[in-house]
Coordinates of C-alpha atoms and ligand atoms in Angstrom, one line a residue:
M1 CA 90.8 68.0 59.4
K2 CA 93.1 67.8 62.1
I3 CA 95.4 70.5 62.6
L4 CA 98.4 70.6 64.6
V5 CA 100.2 73.8 65.3
V6 CA 103.6 73.8 66.9
G7 CA 104.3 76.9 69.2
G8 CA 102.9 78.8 72.0
G9 CA 102.9 82.7 71.5
G10 CA 100.9 85.4 70.4
R11 CA 101.9 84.7 66.9
E12 CA 100.7 80.8 67.1
H13 CA 97.4 82.4 68.8
A14 CA 96.8 84.6 65.6
I15 CA 97.4 81.7 63.2
I16 CA 95.2 79.5 65.0
K17 CA 92.3 82.0 65.1
S18 CA 92.5 82.6 61.6
V19 CA 92.9 78.7 60.5
K20 CA 90.0 78.1 62.7
Q21 CA 87.8 80.0 60.2
N22 CA 88.2 77.2 57.5
K23 CA 84.9 74.9 57.7
Q24 CA 86.9 71.9 57.2
V25 CA 88.9 72.1 60.4
E26 CA 87.6 69.9 63.0
V27 CA 90.1 70.2 65.6
I28 CA 93.6 72.3 66.3
Y29 CA 96.1 71.1 68.9
A30 CA 98.6 73.4 70.0
L31 CA 102.0 72.3 71.0
P32 CA 102.3 73.5 73.7
G33 CA 99.9 76.4 73.2
N34 CA 99.2 78.6 76.2
G35 CA 96.4 79.6 78.6
G36 CA 94.8 81.9 76.3
I37 CA 95.1 79.7 73.1
A38 CA 93.4 77.0 75.3
N39 CA 90.2 79.0 74.3
D40 CA 90.7 78.1 70.6
A41 CA 92.7 74.9 70.3
I42 CA 93.5 71.9 72.5
C43 CA 96.7 72.6 74.1
V44 CA 99.0 69.7 74.8
D45 CA 102.0 70.0 77.0
I46 CA 104.8 69.1 74.4
G47 CA 107.6 71.6 74.0
A48 CA 108.2 73.2 70.4
K49 CA 111.7 71.7 70.3
D50 CA 110.5 68.3 71.5
I51 CA 110.9 66.8 67.7
D52 CA 110.4 63.5 68.8
G53 CA 107.4 64.1 71.0
I54 CA 105.8 66.4 68.4
V55 CA 106.2 63.4 65.6
R56 CA 105.0 60.9 68.1
F57 CA 101.7 62.9 68.8
A58 CA 101.0 63.8 65.3
K59 CA 101.3 60.0 64.5
E60 CA 99.2 59.1 67.0
N61 CA 96.5 61.7 66.5
R62 CA 96.4 61.0 62.9
I63 CA 97.1 64.7 62.1
D64 CA 96.2 65.7 58.5
Y65 CA 98.2 69.0 58.5
A66 CA 101.0 70.5 60.7
I67 CA 102.1 74.1 60.8
V68 CA 105.5 74.8 62.5
A69 CA 105.6 78.5 63.6
P70 CA 108.7 79.0 65.7
D71 CA 112.3 79.3 64.3
D72 CA 113.8 76.4 66.9
P73 CA 111.8 73.7 65.7
L74 CA 112.2 74.6 62.1
V75 CA 115.9 75.1 62.3
L76 CA 116.1 71.8 64.4
G77 CA 114.2 69.9 61.3
A78 CA 110.6 69.4 62.9
V79 CA 109.4 69.7 59.1
D80 CA 111.6 67.1 57.8
A81 CA 110.6 64.7 60.8
L82 CA 106.8 65.3 60.4
E83 CA 107.2 64.9 56.4
A84 CA 109.2 61.7 56.9
V85 CA 106.1 60.0 58.8
G86 CA 103.7 61.2 55.9
I87 CA 102.4 64.4 57.7
P88 CA 102.3 67.3 55.4
C89 CA 103.5 70.6 56.7
F90 CA 103.5 74.4 56.4
G91 CA 107.3 75.6 57.0
P92 CA 110.7 75.2 55.4
N93 CA 112.7 71.9 56.1
K94 CA 115.9 72.1 57.9
A95 CA 118.2 73.0 55.0
A96 CA 116.1 76.0 54.0
A97 CA 115.6 77.3 57.6
I98 CA 119.3 78.0 57.9
I99 CA 118.5 81.3 56.3
E100 CA 117.5 82.3 59.8
G101 CA 119.6 79.6 61.8
S102 CA 122.9 81.0 60.6
K103 CA 123.5 84.7 59.7
A104 CA 126.8 83.7 58.3
F105 CA 125.0 81.6 55.9
S106 CA 122.4 84.4 54.9
K107 CA 125.0 87.2 54.7
E108 CA 127.0 84.8 52.3
L109 CA 124.1 84.0 50.3
M110 CA 123.2 87.6 49.6
K111 CA 127.0 88.5 48.8
K112 CA 126.9 85.5 46.3
Y113 CA 123.5 86.6 44.7
G114 CA 124.0 90.5 44.9
I115 CA 121.2 90.9 47.2
P116 CA 121.4 94.3 48.9
T117 CA 122.4 94.3 52.5
A118 CA 125.0 95.7 55.1
K119 CA 128.8 95.2 54.3
Y120 CA 130.1 92.5 56.8
E121 CA 132.9 90.2 57.8
T122 CA 132.4 86.8 59.7
F123 CA 134.8 85.8 62.4
S124 CA 135.2 82.5 64.3
D125 CA 138.6 83.9 65.8
E126 CA 138.3 86.3 68.6
S127 CA 141.7 87.9 68.0
E128 CA 140.9 88.6 64.3
A129 CA 137.5 90.1 65.2
L130 CA 139.2 92.5 67.6
S131 CA 141.8 93.5 65.2
Y132 CA 139.3 94.2 62.5
L133 CA 137.5 96.6 64.9
E134 CA 140.7 98.7 64.9
E135 CA 140.2 99.3 61.3
I136 CA 136.3 100.2 60.9
T137 CA 134.3 103.3 61.6
Y138 CA 131.7 103.7 64.2
P139 CA 128.9 103.0 65.1
T140 CA 129.0 99.4 64.1
V141 CA 126.7 96.1 64.4
V142 CA 128.0 92.9 66.2
K143 CA 125.8 89.9 65.7
A144 CA 125.7 86.6 67.0
D145 CA 125.6 83.9 64.2
G146 CA 122.9 81.6 65.4
L147 CA 119.3 81.7 67.0
A148 CA 119.5 84.1 70.1
L149 CA 115.7 84.8 70.8
G150 CA 116.0 87.9 68.6
K151 CA 118.6 89.3 71.2
G152 CA 122.0 88.6 69.3
V153 CA 122.5 91.9 67.9
I154 CA 124.4 94.6 69.5
I155 CA 124.9 98.1 68.0
A156 CA 128.1 99.5 69.4
A157 CA 128.5 103.2 69.3
D158 CA 132.2 103.1 69.7
K159 CA 135.2 100.8 69.7
K160 CA 134.9 100.2 73.5
E161 CA 131.3 98.8 73.2
A162 CA 132.2 96.8 70.1
V163 CA 135.3 95.1 71.9
S164 CA 133.0 94.3 75.0
A165 CA 130.4 92.9 72.6
V166 CA 132.7 90.8 70.8
K167 CA 134.3 89.3 73.8
S168 CA 131.2 88.6 75.7
M169 CA 129.6 86.7 72.5
M170 CA 133.0 84.9 71.5
S171 CA 134.5 83.9 74.8
G172 CA 132.1 85.2 77.5
G173 CA 129.4 82.7 76.4
M174 CA 126.7 85.3 75.9
F175 CA 124.2 83.6 73.6
G176 CA 126.3 80.1 74.2
E177 CA 126.9 78.4 71.0
S178 CA 125.1 80.9 68.7
G179 CA 127.7 83.4 69.8
K180 CA 130.8 81.7 69.1
R181 CA 130.9 83.0 65.6
V182 CA 130.1 86.7 64.9
I183 CA 129.4 88.9 62.1
I184 CA 130.5 92.5 62.2
E185 CA 128.7 94.5 59.8
E186 CA 128.0 98.2 58.5
F187 CA 125.6 100.4 60.5
L188 CA 122.5 101.2 58.3
V189 CA 120.3 104.1 58.7
G190 CA 116.7 104.5 57.7
P191 CA 113.1 103.5 58.8
E192 CA 112.6 99.6 58.9
V193 CA 109.8 97.6 57.4
S194 CA 108.8 94.1 57.8
V195 CA 107.5 91.9 55.0
L196 CA 106.3 88.5 55.3
A197 CA 105.8 86.4 52.3
F198 CA 104.4 83.1 51.3
T199 CA 106.6 81.2 49.0
D200 CA 106.4 77.7 47.5
G201 CA 110.0 77.8 46.3
K202 CA 108.9 79.4 42.9
C203 CA 106.4 81.8 43.3
V204 CA 106.7 84.6 45.9
V205 CA 103.6 86.4 47.4
P206 CA 104.3 89.4 50.0
M207 CA 101.7 90.1 52.5
I208 CA 100.7 93.3 53.7
S209 CA 103.8 95.2 55.1
S210 CA 104.1 95.9 58.7
M211 CA 106.2 98.0 61.2
D212 CA 107.6 96.6 64.4
H213 CA 108.5 98.5 67.4
K214 CA 111.4 96.5 69.0
R215 CA 112.6 98.7 71.7
A216 CA 111.2 98.3 75.2
R217 CA 110.3 102.1 76.0
D218 CA 108.6 105.0 74.2
N219 CA 110.3 107.1 71.6
D220 CA 112.5 103.8 70.5
E221 CA 114.3 103.9 74.0
G222 CA 115.3 101.2 76.2
L223 CA 116.6 97.6 75.2
N224 CA 115.6 95.5 72.4
T225 CA 112.7 93.1 72.7
G226 CA 111.1 90.6 70.8
G227 CA 108.7 93.5 69.7
M228 CA 106.3 95.9 71.6
G229 CA 103.9 96.4 69.1
T230 CA 103.1 96.6 65.2
V231 CA 101.2 98.3 62.6
A232 CA 100.3 97.3 59.2
P233 CA 100.6 98.5 56.4
N234 CA 103.9 100.3 56.9
P235 CA 103.7 103.8 55.1
Y236 CA 107.5 103.6 54.3
Y237 CA 106.7 100.7 51.9
T238 CA 105.6 102.9 48.7
D239 CA 105.0 101.4 45.6
D240 CA 108.4 102.2 44.3
V241 CA 110.0 100.5 47.1
K242 CA 107.7 97.4 46.8
E243 CA 108.8 97.0 43.2
V244 CA 112.6 97.3 44.2
C245 CA 111.9 94.7 46.9
M246 CA 110.3 92.2 44.5
N247 CA 112.8 92.5 41.8
K248 CA 116.1 92.9 44.0
I249 CA 115.4 91.1 47.1
F250 CA 112.3 88.8 47.1
L251 CA 112.4 86.8 43.9
P252 CA 116.4 86.7 44.1
T253 CA 116.3 85.3 47.3
V254 CA 113.7 82.7 46.5
N255 CA 115.6 81.8 43.6
A256 CA 118.9 81.6 45.3
M257 CA 117.8 79.3 47.7
R258 CA 116.5 77.0 45.1
N259 CA 119.7 77.3 43.3
E260 CA 121.5 76.3 46.3
G261 CA 119.3 73.1 46.8
R262 CA 117.7 74.6 49.8
T263 CA 114.0 75.3 48.3
F264 CA 112.3 77.6 50.9
K265 CA 108.5 76.8 51.2
G266 CA 106.8 78.5 54.0
C267 CA 106.6 82.1 55.3
L268 CA 109.9 83.8 54.4
Y269 CA 110.3 86.9 56.6
F270 CA 112.1 90.0 55.2
G271 CA 113.5 92.4 57.7
L272 CA 114.3 95.5 55.7
M273 CA 115.8 98.9 56.1
I274 CA 115.0 101.7 53.7
T275 CA 118.1 103.5 53.2
K276 CA 119.2 106.4 51.1
D277 CA 120.5 103.8 48.7
G278 CA 117.4 101.8 48.6
P279 CA 115.9 98.9 50.8
K280 CA 118.6 96.4 52.1
V281 CA 118.1 93.3 54.1
I282 CA 118.9 93.5 57.9
E283 CA 117.7 89.9 58.7
Y284 CA 115.7 87.0 57.3
N285 CA 113.4 84.9 59.4
C286 CA 112.4 81.5 58.2
R287 CA 108.8 82.1 59.8
F288 CA 105.9 84.3 60.7
G289 CA 107.2 87.3 62.6
D290 CA 105.8 88.0 66.2
P291 CA 104.2 90.5 66.7
E292 CA 103.9 91.2 62.8
T293 CA 101.7 88.1 62.4
Q294 CA 99.2 89.6 64.7
V295 CA 98.4 92.5 62.3
V296 CA 99.0 90.8 59.2
L297 CA 96.7 87.8 59.5
P298 CA 93.4 90.2 60.6
L299 CA 94.0 91.8 57.2
L300 CA 94.1 88.7 55.2
E301 CA 90.9 88.0 53.2
S302 CA 91.6 84.8 51.6
D303 CA 91.5 81.6 53.6
L304 CA 94.9 81.2 55.4
L305 CA 94.8 77.2 55.7
T306 CA 93.9 77.0 52.0
V307 CA 96.8 79.5 50.9
M308 CA 99.3 77.3 53.4
M309 CA 98.2 74.2 51.8
A310 CA 98.7 75.8 48.3
V311 CA 102.4 76.5 49.5
T312 CA 103.0 72.9 50.8
E313 CA 101.5 71.3 47.4
E314 CA 103.5 74.2 45.6
R315 CA 100.5 75.6 43.9
L316 CA 100.8 79.1 45.1
A317 CA 100.7 80.9 41.6
D318 CA 97.4 79.4 41.0
T319 CA 95.9 80.6 44.6
E320 CA 94.4 84.0 45.3
V321 CA 96.0 85.7 48.5
R322 CA 93.9 88.8 49.2
F323 CA 94.3 91.4 51.8
S324 CA 91.9 94.2 52.9
D325 CA 92.9 97.7 52.4
R326 CA 92.0 98.5 56.1
A327 CA 95.0 99.2 58.6
A328 CA 95.9 97.2 61.9
C329 CA 97.6 98.0 65.2
C330 CA 98.9 95.6 67.9
V331 CA 100.1 96.8 71.1
I332 CA 101.9 94.4 73.4
M333 CA 101.1 94.3 77.0
A334 CA 104.3 93.0 78.8
S335 CA 105.0 92.2 82.4
N336 CA 106.8 95.1 84.1
G337 CA 110.5 94.7 83.8
Y338 CA 110.3 92.7 80.6
P339 CA 113.0 92.0 78.6
E340 CA 114.8 92.0 81.8
K341 CA 113.6 90.7 85.2
Y342 CA 109.8 90.3 85.9
E343 CA 107.4 88.7 88.0
K344 CA 104.8 86.0 87.1
G345 CA 101.5 84.6 88.2
Y346 CA 99.3 87.8 88.3
E347 CA 95.6 87.4 87.5
I348 CA 94.5 88.7 83.9
T349 CA 91.3 90.1 83.4
I350 CA 89.9 90.4 79.5
P351 CA 86.4 91.3 79.2
E352 CA 84.3 88.7 77.3
E353 CA 83.4 91.1 74.4
I354 CA 86.9 91.7 73.3
K355 CA 88.6 88.3 73.6
D356 CA 88.7 87.9 69.7
Q357 CA 90.9 90.8 69.7
V358 CA 93.3 89.6 72.1
Y359 CA 96.2 87.5 71.1
V360 CA 97.7 85.7 74.2
A361 CA 101.5 85.0 74.4
G362 CA 102.8 84.5 78.1
A363 CA 99.8 83.3 80.0
A364 CA 98.9 80.2 81.9
V365 CA 95.6 78.9 83.3
K366 CA 96.1 78.2 87.1
D367 CA 93.1 77.0 89.3
G368 CA 90.8 78.1 86.6
R369 CA 92.2 81.7 86.1
L370 CA 94.4 83.1 83.6
V371 CA 97.5 84.3 84.9
T372 CA 100.7 86.1 83.4
S373 CA 103.6 83.6 82.6
G374 CA 105.8 85.3 80.3
G375 CA 107.3 88.8 79.3
R376 CA 105.3 89.5 76.6
V377 CA 101.9 88.7 78.1
L378 CA 99.4 89.5 75.2
G379 CA 98.7 91.7 72.1
A380 CA 95.6 93.9 71.6
V381 CA 94.9 94.1 68.1
S382 CA 92.2 96.3 66.2
T383 CA 91.5 97.1 62.6
A384 CA 89.9 100.2 61.0
E385 CA 89.6 102.0 57.8
K386 CA 92.5 104.5 58.7
L387 CA 95.5 103.7 60.7
E388 CA 95.0 106.5 63.4
D389 CA 91.5 104.9 64.1
A390 CA 93.1 101.3 64.5
I391 CA 95.7 102.7 66.9
L392 CA 93.1 104.4 68.8
S393 CA 90.9 101.4 69.1
A394 CA 93.8 99.0 69.8
Y395 CA 94.7 101.4 73.0
K396 CA 90.9 101.4 74.0
L397 CA 91.1 97.6 74.3
V398 CA 94.4 97.9 76.5
D399 CA 92.4 100.1 78.8
K400 CA 90.1 97.2 79.3
I401 CA 92.4 94.6 80.0
R402 CA 93.7 94.2 83.4
F403 CA 96.8 92.5 85.4
E404 CA 99.2 93.8 87.8
G405 CA 102.4 95.4 86.5
A406 CA 101.1 95.6 83.0
Y407 CA 103.5 97.5 80.8
Y408 CA 103.1 98.7 77.3
R409 CA 104.5 101.5 75.1
H410 CA 102.1 104.3 74.3
D411 CA 103.5 105.3 71.2
I412 CA 102.9 102.3 68.9
G413 CA 102.1 103.7 65.4
A414 CA 103.2 107.1 66.1
R415 CA 106.2 106.8 63.5
A416 CA 104.0 105.4 60.8
L417 CA 101.5 108.3 61.5
A418 CA 104.1 111.1 61.3
C419 CA 105.5 109.3 58.0
K420 CA 102.0 109.8 56.3
G421 CA 102.7 113.4 56.4
E422 CA 105.9 113.5 54.9
Ligands
AMP501 P1 118.0 91.5 63.9 O1 117.9 90.6 65.0 O2 119.0 91.1 63.0 O3 116.6 91.9 63.2 O4 118.5 93.0 64.4 C1 117.5 93.8 65.5 C2 117.6 95.3 65.2 O5 118.8 95.8 65.2 C3 117.0 95.3 64.0 O6 115.7 95.5 64.0 C4 117.5 96.7 63.8 O7 116.8 97.7 64.4 C5 118.8 96.6 64.3 N1 120.1 96.3 63.3 C6 120.4 95.1 62.9 N2 121.2 95.1 61.8 C7 121.6 96.5 61.8 C8 122.4 97.3 60.8 N3 123.3 96.8 59.9 N4 122.4 98.5 60.9 C9 121.6 99.3 61.8 N5 120.6 98.7 62.6 C10 120.7 97.4 62.8
LIG502 N1 109.1 90.8 65.3 C1 110.6 90.3 64.9 C2 110.6 88.6 64.5 O1 109.7 88.0 64.9 O2 111.6 88.3 64.8

């Protein structure tokens, strides 16, 4: 089979390494891929948002199956465009990807179907948003409606910060069109859990739970990032929480989307907060999480491509999806300065014997050498029987990888380990 994977980050590298294990796979093309993915797939310089380019490439190369991994092409309708020329895909169509593409949509969906989430109001008019800020208690949360590279959320400690967030989004051009409509929502407190789930629109199969570490610095300090590391499973996702999530969140969401004529097929990501009133949805993503995928897929024992094709063909209920009971840890190594200004072009050295455990995100090949080309450069991933050992061995990998200005958090998994003693 000829497989095409749209995207070029650590998540795509994890997907490609997993899909490659299927013996029927002859070739994998990554559009655009990256310098590290080039070891596992043929990278083609077509951007993930270039839908026409992707479709043309897929047709010319007689692709048998396409996996669209990032949010942008999904929201732009890449799956619809590929299916229109007869190429089966993993990923939701445009109508369903709106669950991530518009927070106003997803909040409205949750309200309509009674799915637990933070209380909120949506505003398209800045003066109305500003007068609402007079009525509420603080802290509060201001969110851009559209896609904003995972950065469109501002936690405002007081009214002054909230006013500034609203103004910079609605009239200041921060996040462009995505920020012209905002959501102002209740600030929730509790540990966060990420659950990625396979769904074919009827059946929903949650994968092993995970915990992201979104802040740039140790002890959850510093700016929000795309994610500085992950562990799986997440110890806050107990059997009781799991059951509530299935009955009150996962199934109702999949059923709601079908009922709205927006059947969701692909990987639906539930960003949850376990509050004292039970689990609530913080956000939905229409795709695999990054860097959650880097700890979830190494624990998948079933064949990924087989499961993905069962999703596409709506046979998920008859397909086994089995996870190992081991634990995994991913430590992201970033360029110093990320998520703000950072330099690129530094040579990366990864010892040959650990390459299988490295998922490359922001790296390019220049003059035959692998060099840094992005903020999040790579993820070092390890699995073990016990979470503490997975963490220790992930950091041992980090010690063996070198590039100038490498920055990483030292406490990935610490909160998960502390919870185990609770
Ligand atoms: P999001 O992009 O929606 O995942 O938000 C980014 C991060 O902001 C989340 O992972 C949470 O840590 C935080 N956040 C978002 N919404 C809320 C909320 N209503 N209450 C508290 N924290 C929130
Ligand atoms: N790790 C969060 C995300 O993928 O959006």
